[in-house]
Amino acid sequence: MSGVLDGQGALVTGGGSGIGLATARRLATDGAVVTICGRSKERLDAAVEELGGDVHAVVADVTVEDDVAAAVEAAASAAPGGLKIAVANAGGSSHMGPLVATGLDEFKATVDVNIVGMFLTVKHAAPHLVRNAGGSIVAVSSIAAAVSHPYLGAYGVGKAGIDMLTKVAADELGRSNVRVNAVRPGLVDTELVAGIFATAGVLDSYLTQTPLGRAGSPEEVAELIRFLAGPESSWITGQSVSIDGGHSLRRGPDYTPFAEPVYGADALRGIPPSPT
Ligand code: NDP
């Protein structure tokens, strides 16, 4: 036992890598009994080995209700104090490209992993927190929820949905001392955005729009999630907090160097590519 979260159960979805892994590490450092979930067992096993200590893992897809219910149950029963913290971190985008060239399945999959993933996490975790006299849910949104990212439309919609779910869940659950907040990271150096770091034109468009002039680290985001998960933020609920080096003060990134070679200039101005 080592800190203010001693014995508290915490579920981190998508906890096998990136921001989720850094969050699992940060919560465990303060004594939380952390359960991580994700779709790949290999990734989870490697993360558990890296984290060491009292960390558990469950294979679960956040878009599948039975999976989320099982992950929540596992996280609750792993901890002597029951479930007190849920971090709805799993998310991402199945697609990059102009709206007129976005397949319906790709759009739906992106909305699903972000919005449905958070919805199911709240739906199944909240009753545990309520029965435990309260707790904290933190979702991982994005600056794309608030600042237009052309050619990343489905993702922005998914993250904007997370921000509204955060408000509604906080409003419904406040009476039971359950707080619900979100973080809105800017560009963070993880596997998810390796393509951005490898494409100078896109990376530059991020950095020139970021007053602090650099990308963030998973650990910096994990520190904010830890703050929102713990007692230090006891009177904060329903908020989406930006952590982006100031990027959201300016404009979104330019994905043209990704999109134009794939879809062509016409598609970028709204004319769908002809079927091949
Ligand atoms: P990673 O790709 O490292 O992490 C995403 C994790 O989520 C993986 O461990 C993945 O594991 C898991 N995951 C993906 N889909 C599912 C699913 N359907 N069910 C369960 N787990 C899933 O990227 P990040 O750490 O960067 O991303 C974490 C969150 O941060 C995401 O919500 C992302 O949108 C958000 N974000 C990231 C930013 C960045 O610049 N990196 C900026 C703003 C927001 P597996 O594939 O094994 O399921």
PDB file of N, CA and C in Angstrom, residues 78-111:
ATOM      1  N   ALA A  78     -11.420  -7.590  -8.208  1.00  0.00           N
ATOM      2  CA  ALA A  78      -9.975  -7.652  -7.964  1.00  0.00           C
ATOM      3  C   ALA A  78      -9.545  -6.786  -6.784  1.00  0.00           C
ATOM      4  N   ALA A  79     -10.385  -5.802  -6.424  1.00  0.00           N
ATOM      5  CA  ALA A  79      -9.942  -4.802  -5.445  1.00  0.00           C
ATOM      6  C   ALA A  79     -10.697  -4.932  -4.123  1.00  0.00           C
ATOM      7  N   PRO A  80      -9.990  -4.873  -3.009  1.00  0.00           N
ATOM      8  CA  PRO A  80     -10.664  -4.962  -1.717  1.00  0.00           C
ATOM      9  C   PRO A  80     -11.693  -3.841  -1.522  1.00  0.00           C
ATOM     10  N   GLY A  81     -11.411  -2.698  -2.079  1.00  0.00           N
ATOM     11  CA  GLY A  81     -12.321  -1.555  -1.919  1.00  0.00           C
ATOM     12  C   GLY A  81     -13.396  -1.493  -2.985  1.00  0.00           C
ATOM     13  N   GLY A  82     -13.477  -2.521  -3.866  1.00  0.00           N
ATOM     14  CA  GLY A  82     -14.451  -2.472  -4.958  1.00  0.00           C
ATOM     15  C   GLY A  82     -14.049  -1.435  -5.999  1.00  0.00           C
ATOM     16  N   LEU A  83     -14.917  -1.255  -6.997  1.00  0.00           N
ATOM     17  CA  LEU A  83     -14.589  -0.336  -8.089  1.00  0.00           C
ATOM     18  C   LEU A  83     -14.878   1.111  -7.679  1.00  0.00           C
ATOM     19  N   LYS A  84     -13.867   1.967  -7.836  1.00  0.00           N
ATOM     20  CA  LYS A  84     -14.018   3.398  -7.512  1.00  0.00           C
ATOM     21  C   LYS A  84     -13.697   4.301  -8.703  1.00  0.00           C
ATOM     22  N   ILE A  85     -12.960   3.734  -9.682  1.00  0.00           N
ATOM     23  CA  ILE A  85     -12.467   4.561 -10.792  1.00  0.00           C
ATOM     24  C   ILE A  85     -12.661   3.800 -12.100  1.00  0.00           C
ATOM     25  N   ALA A  86     -13.174   4.475 -13.132  1.00  0.00           N
ATOM     26  CA  ALA A  86     -13.226   3.880 -14.471  1.00  0.00           C
ATOM     27  C   ALA A  86     -12.690   4.899 -15.465  1.00  0.00           C
ATOM     28  N   VAL A  87     -11.733   4.474 -16.273  1.00  0.00           N
ATOM     29  CA  VAL A  87     -11.158   5.357 -17.286  1.00  0.00           C
ATOM     30  C   VAL A  87     -11.538   4.813 -18.654  1.00  0.00           C
ATOM     31  N   ALA A  88     -12.431   5.533 -19.341  1.00  0.00           N
ATOM     32  CA  ALA A  88     -12.884   5.129 -20.686  1.00  0.00           C
ATOM     33  C   ALA A  88     -11.906   5.707 -21.693  1.00  0.00           C
ATOM     34  N   ASN A  89     -10.813   4.983 -21.877  1.00  0.00           N
ATOM     35  CA  ASN A  89      -9.708   5.483 -22.702  1.00  0.00           C
ATOM     36  C   ASN A  89      -9.701   4.893 -24.113  1.00  0.00           C
ATOM     37  N   ALA A  90     -10.175   3.653 -24.265  1.00  0.00           N
ATOM     38  CA  ALA A  90     -10.102   3.004 -25.590  1.00  0.00           C
ATOM     39  C   ALA A  90     -10.816   3.870 -26.617  1.00  0.00           C
ATOM     40  N   GLY A  91     -10.195   4.054 -27.748  1.00  0.00           N
ATOM     41  CA  GLY A  91     -10.802   4.872 -28.796  1.00  0.00           C
ATOM     42  C   GLY A  91      -9.853   4.982 -29.964  1.00  0.00           C
ATOM     43  N   GLY A  92     -10.225   5.777 -30.924  1.00  0.00           N
ATOM     44  CA  GLY A  92      -9.383   5.958 -32.092  1.00  0.00           C
ATOM     45  C   GLY A  92     -10.248   6.180 -33.316  1.00  0.00           C
ATOM     46  N   SER A  93      -9.637   6.013 -34.484  1.00  0.00           N
ATOM     47  CA  SER A  93     -10.359   6.233 -35.734  1.00  0.00           C
ATOM     48  C   SER A  93     -10.094   5.100 -36.704  1.00  0.00           C
ATOM     49  N   SER A  94     -11.159   4.600 -37.334  1.00  0.00           N
ATOM     50  CA  SER A  94     -10.988   3.546 -38.336  1.00  0.00           C
ATOM     51  C   SER A  94     -10.731   4.145 -39.705  1.00  0.00           C
ATOM     52  N   HIS A  95     -10.698   5.472 -39.784  1.00  0.00           N
ATOM     53  CA  HIS A  95     -10.719   6.083 -41.107  1.00  0.00           C
ATOM     54  C   HIS A  95     -10.081   7.462 -41.085  1.00  0.00           C
ATOM     55  N   MET A  96      -9.433   7.816 -42.176  1.00  0.00           N
ATOM     56  CA  MET A  96      -8.974   9.178 -42.410  1.00  0.00           C
ATOM     57  C   MET A  96      -9.305   9.495 -43.869  1.00  0.00           C
ATOM     58  N   GLY A  97     -10.011  10.577 -44.105  1.00  0.00           N
ATOM     59  CA  GLY A  97     -10.343  10.954 -45.476  1.00  0.00           C
ATOM     60  C   GLY A  97     -11.546  11.880 -45.481  1.00  0.00           C
ATOM     61  N   PRO A  98     -11.835  12.474 -46.643  1.00  0.00           N
ATOM     62  CA  PRO A  98     -12.958  13.416 -46.708  1.00  0.00           C
ATOM     63  C   PRO A  98     -14.296  12.726 -46.470  1.00  0.00           C
ATOM     64  N   LEU A  99     -15.255  13.474 -45.975  1.00  0.00           N
ATOM     65  CA  LEU A  99     -16.573  12.897 -45.670  1.00  0.00           C
ATOM     66  C   LEU A  99     -17.190  12.236 -46.894  1.00  0.00           C
ATOM     67  N   VAL A 100     -17.014  12.842 -48.080  1.00  0.00           N
ATOM     68  CA  VAL A 100     -17.667  12.296 -49.285  1.00  0.00           C
ATOM     69  C   VAL A 100     -17.043  10.971 -49.718  1.00  0.00           C
ATOM     70  N   ALA A 101     -15.885  10.624 -49.127  1.00  0.00           N
ATOM     71  CA  ALA A 101     -15.248   9.342 -49.466  1.00  0.00           C
ATOM     72  C   ALA A 101     -15.158   8.427 -48.252  1.00  0.00           C
ATOM     73  N   THR A 102     -16.020   8.675 -47.274  1.00  0.00           N
ATOM     74  CA  THR A 102     -16.001   7.859 -46.052  1.00  0.00           C
ATOM     75  C   THR A 102     -17.080   6.783 -46.140  1.00  0.00           C
ATOM     76  N   GLY A 103     -16.676   5.544 -46.002  1.00  0.00           N
ATOM     77  CA  GLY A 103     -17.641   4.445 -46.030  1.00  0.00           C
ATOM     78  C   GLY A 103     -18.494   4.456 -44.770  1.00  0.00           C
ATOM     79  N   LEU A 104     -19.746   4.017 -44.924  1.00  0.00           N
ATOM     80  CA  LEU A 104     -20.654   3.997 -43.778  1.00  0.00           C
ATOM     81  C   LEU A 104     -20.114   3.115 -42.656  1.00  0.00           C
ATOM     82  N   ASP A 105     -19.558   1.970 -43.006  1.00  0.00           N
ATOM     83  CA  ASP A 105     -19.032   1.075 -41.975  1.00  0.00           C
ATOM     84  C   ASP A 105     -17.876   1.718 -41.213  1.00  0.00           C
ATOM     85  N   GLU A 106     -17.031   2.455 -41.953  1.00  0.00           N
ATOM     86  CA  GLU A 106     -15.895   3.122 -41.294  1.00  0.00           C
ATOM     87  C   GLU A 106     -16.395   4.218 -40.351  1.00  0.00           C
ATOM     88  N   PHE A 107     -17.391   4.960 -40.816  1.00  0.00           N
ATOM     89  CA  PHE A 107     -17.944   6.027 -39.976  1.00  0.00           C
ATOM     90  C   PHE A 107     -18.542   5.431 -38.700  1.00  0.00           C
ATOM     91  N   LYS A 108     -19.351   4.376 -38.901  1.00  0.00           N
ATOM     92  CA  LYS A 108     -20.010   3.764 -37.741  1.00  0.00           C
ATOM     93  C   LYS A 108     -18.995   3.151 -36.769  1.00  0.00           C
ATOM     94  N   ALA A 109     -17.954   2.514 -37.300  1.00  0.00           N
ATOM     95  CA  ALA A 109     -16.965   1.875 -36.426  1.00  0.00           C
ATOM     96  C   ALA A 109     -16.250   2.909 -35.559  1.00  0.00           C
ATOM     97  N   THR A 110     -15.993   4.081 -36.128  1.00  0.00           N
ATOM     98  CA  THR A 110     -15.287   5.121 -35.373  1.00  0.00           C
ATOM     99  C   THR A 110     -16.201   5.713 -34.293  1.00  0.00           C
ATOM    100  N   VAL A 111     -17.449   5.945 -34.661  1.00  0.00           N
ATOM    101  CA  VAL A 111     -18.405   6.438 -33.666  1.00  0.00           C
ATOM    102  C   VAL A 111     -18.582   5.385 -32.568  1.00  0.00           C
TER     103      VAL A 111
END
